[in-house]
PDB file of C-alpha atoms in Angstrom:
ATOM      1  CA  MET A   1      -0.018   0.005  -0.001  1.00 44.00           C
ATOM      2  CA  ASN A   2       1.377   3.445  -0.953  1.00 50.00           C
ATOM      3  CA  GLN A   3       1.741   5.975   1.783  1.00 63.00           C
ATOM      4  CA  GLN A   4       1.352   9.639   0.801  1.00 76.00           C
ATOM      5  CA  LEU A   5       3.810  12.238   2.054  1.00 90.00           C
ATOM      6  CA  THR A   6       3.622  16.017   2.016  1.00 94.00           C
ATOM      7  CA  THR A   7       5.249  17.910  -0.798  1.00 94.00           C
ATOM      8  CA  LYS A   8       7.939  19.097   1.575  1.00 96.00           C
ATOM      9  CA  GLU A   9       8.733  15.530   2.719  1.00 96.00           C
ATOM     10  CA  ASN A  10       8.955  14.329  -0.904  1.00 97.00           C
ATOM     11  CA  LEU A  11      11.287  17.212  -1.846  1.00 98.00           C
ATOM     12  CA  VAL A  12      13.532  16.391   1.124  1.00 98.00           C
ATOM     13  CA  ASN A  13      13.695  12.758  -0.036  1.00 98.00           C
ATOM     14  CA  GLN A  14      14.413  13.819  -3.640  1.00 98.00           C
ATOM     15  CA  ARG A  15      17.365  15.905  -2.480  1.00 98.00           C
ATOM     16  CA  LYS A  16      18.591  13.085  -0.205  1.00 98.00           C
ATOM     17  CA  VAL A  17      18.546  10.603  -3.095  1.00 98.00           C
ATOM     18  CA  ALA A  18      20.307  13.076  -5.422  1.00 98.00           C
ATOM     19  CA  GLU A  19      22.976  13.627  -2.776  1.00 97.00           C
ATOM     20  CA  GLN A  20      23.483   9.828  -2.619  1.00 95.00           C
ATOM     21  CA  ILE A  21      23.789   9.336  -6.365  1.00 95.00           C
ATOM     22  CA  ILE A  22      26.420  11.985  -7.053  1.00 94.00           C
ATOM     23  CA  PRO A  23      29.232  10.433  -4.945  1.00 93.00           C
ATOM     24  CA  ASP A  24      28.057   6.863  -5.718  1.00 92.00           C
ATOM     25  CA  TYR A  25      28.301   7.597  -9.475  1.00 94.00           C
ATOM     26  CA  PRO A  26      31.146  10.164  -9.750  1.00 93.00           C
ATOM     27  CA  ASN A  27      31.037  10.486 -13.547  1.00 94.00           C
ATOM     28  CA  PRO A  28      31.880  14.042 -14.642  1.00 95.00           C
ATOM     29  CA  ALA A  29      29.461  13.456 -17.570  1.00 96.00           C
ATOM     30  CA  LEU A  30      26.511  13.278 -15.110  1.00 97.00           C
ATOM     31  CA  GLU A  31      24.666  16.457 -16.069  1.00 98.00           C
ATOM     32  CA  SER A  32      21.284  16.424 -14.352  1.00 98.00           C
ATOM     33  CA  ILE A  33      18.708  14.518 -12.318  1.00 99.00           C
ATOM     34  CA  ARG A  34      15.094  15.448 -13.037  1.00 99.00           C
ATOM     35  CA  PHE A  35      12.369  14.008 -10.811  1.00 99.00           C
ATOM     36  CA  THR A  36       9.252  13.334 -12.860  1.00 99.00           C
ATOM     37  CA  ASN A  37       6.920  12.594  -9.951  1.00 98.00           C
ATOM     38  CA  ALA A  38       6.766  13.514  -6.262  1.00 97.00           C
ATOM     39  CA  GLY A  39       7.503  10.031  -4.962  1.00 96.00           C
ATOM     40  CA  HIS A  40       5.955   7.776  -2.340  1.00 94.00           C
ATOM     41  CA  ILE A  41       6.614   5.196   0.354  1.00 93.00           C
ATOM     42  CA  ASN A  42       6.209   1.723  -1.138  1.00 86.00           C
ATOM     43  CA  GLY A  43       5.155  -1.530   0.564  1.00 84.00           C
ATOM     44  CA  SER A  44       8.682  -2.304   1.775  1.00 83.00           C
ATOM     45  CA  GLY A  45       8.878   0.994   3.610  1.00 87.00           C
ATOM     46  CA  GLY A  46      11.358   2.665   1.245  1.00 92.00           C
ATOM     47  CA  TRP A  47      10.726   5.935  -0.528  1.00 96.00           C
ATOM     48  CA  SER A  48      11.162   6.190  -4.306  1.00 97.00           C
ATOM     49  CA  ALA A  49      10.383   8.457  -7.249  1.00 98.00           C
ATOM     50  CA  ASN A  50      10.680   8.308 -11.027  1.00 98.00           C
ATOM     51  CA  ALA A  51      13.472  10.395 -12.515  1.00 99.00           C
ATOM     52  CA  VAL A  52      15.353  11.090 -15.728  1.00 99.00           C
ATOM     53  CA  VAL A  53      19.124  11.094 -15.275  1.00 98.00           C
ATOM     54  CA  THR A  54      21.086  12.792 -18.068  1.00 98.00           C
ATOM     55  CA  ILE A  55      24.636  11.561 -18.665  1.00 97.00           C
ATOM     56  CA  ASP A  56      26.667  12.973 -21.539  1.00 96.00           C
ATOM     57  CA  GLY A  57      23.476  14.148 -23.266  1.00 97.00           C
ATOM     58  CA  LYS A  58      21.669  10.781 -23.044  1.00 98.00           C
ATOM     59  CA  GLU A  59      18.599  10.316 -20.844  1.00 99.00           C
ATOM     60  CA  TYR A  60      18.251   7.325 -18.552  1.00 98.00           C
ATOM     61  CA  GLN A  61      14.856   6.395 -17.057  1.00 98.00           C
ATOM     62  CA  GLU A  62      15.281   5.571 -13.356  1.00 98.00           C
ATOM     63  CA  ILE A  63      13.398   4.803 -10.178  1.00 97.00           C
ATOM     64  CA  LEU A  64      15.475   6.459  -7.483  1.00 97.00           C
ATOM     65  CA  GLY A  65      14.979   5.493  -3.863  1.00 96.00           C
ATOM     66  CA  THR A  66      16.293   5.870  -0.368  1.00 94.00           C
ATOM     67  CA  LEU A  67      16.742   2.092  -0.047  1.00 92.00           C
ATOM     68  CA  VAL A  68      16.862   0.774  -3.613  1.00 89.00           C
ATOM     69  CA  SER A  69      17.198   2.306  -7.069  1.00 93.00           C
ATOM     70  CA  GLY A  70      16.932   0.818 -10.520  1.00 94.00           C
ATOM     71  CA  GLY A  71      16.374   1.478 -14.165  1.00 97.00           C
ATOM     72  CA  ASP A  72      18.533   1.898 -17.255  1.00 97.00           C
ATOM     73  CA  VAL A  73      22.165   0.861 -16.917  1.00 96.00           C
ATOM     74  CA  PHE A  74      24.536   3.837 -16.610  1.00 96.00           C
ATOM     75  CA  PRO A  75      27.745   3.994 -18.633  1.00 95.00           C
ATOM     76  CA  THR A  76      30.964   2.820 -17.038  1.00 95.00           C
ATOM     77  CA  ILE A  77      32.762   5.468 -14.983  1.00 93.00           C
ATOM     78  CA  PRO A  78      36.255   6.393 -16.232  1.00 87.00           C
ATOM     79  CA  PRO A  79      38.948   5.440 -13.694  1.00 91.00           C
ATOM     80  CA  GLY A  80      39.815   8.225 -11.244  1.00 91.00           C
ATOM     81  CA  SER A  81      36.652  10.195 -12.060  1.00 92.00           C
ATOM     82  CA  LYS A  82      35.381  12.910  -9.760  1.00 91.00           C
ATOM     83  CA  PRO A  83      31.885  14.361 -10.010  1.00 92.00           C
ATOM     84  CA  ASP A  84      31.233  17.789 -11.465  1.00 94.00           C
ATOM     85  CA  PRO A  85      28.327  19.909 -10.186  1.00 97.00           C
ATOM     86  CA  VAL A  86      24.979  18.344 -11.087  1.00 98.00           C
ATOM     87  CA  THR A  87      21.701  20.173 -11.726  1.00 98.00           C
ATOM     88  CA  VAL A  88      18.809  18.633  -9.778  1.00 99.00           C
ATOM     89  CA  ILE A  89      15.290  19.489 -10.958  1.00 99.00           C
ATOM     90  CA  TYR A  90      12.706  18.661  -8.365  1.00 99.00           C
ATOM     91  CA  SER A  91       9.149  17.475  -9.061  1.00 98.00           C
ATOM     92  CA  ASP A  92       7.744  20.920  -8.146  1.00 98.00           C
ATOM     93  CA  GLY A  93       9.853  22.560 -10.895  1.00 98.00           C
ATOM     94  CA  THR A  94      12.447  24.120  -8.606  1.00 98.00           C
ATOM     95  CA  SER A  95      16.092  23.314  -9.203  1.00 99.00           C
ATOM     96  CA  GLU A  96      19.542  23.651  -7.680  1.00 98.00           C
ATOM     97  CA  VAL A  97      23.084  22.693  -8.477  1.00 98.00           C
ATOM     98  CA  LEU A  98      24.656  20.143  -6.109  1.00 98.00           C
ATOM     99  CA  LYS A  99      28.404  19.776  -5.831  1.00 90.00           C
TER     100      LYS A  99
END
């Protein structure tokens, strides 16, 4: 059963997930993360939302979550890569650059 959260709670979770992805996938070609829905708590208790992740101009359809994420396979990270700033576009249309 899906549990509904407030807009503020969903935005906090979107930012948390974006902050997890950037160091976990330190590809300098990672350009943006755009959340396409607000997100929800699923039956296992984890929060997730649909997102489009843009890497080197190509869009990857993802389900990004606080416990588990999945979707299209990202390209291999070049050895020794460090992340560049990434634009995060939240489901409410606001955005920020995370470093």
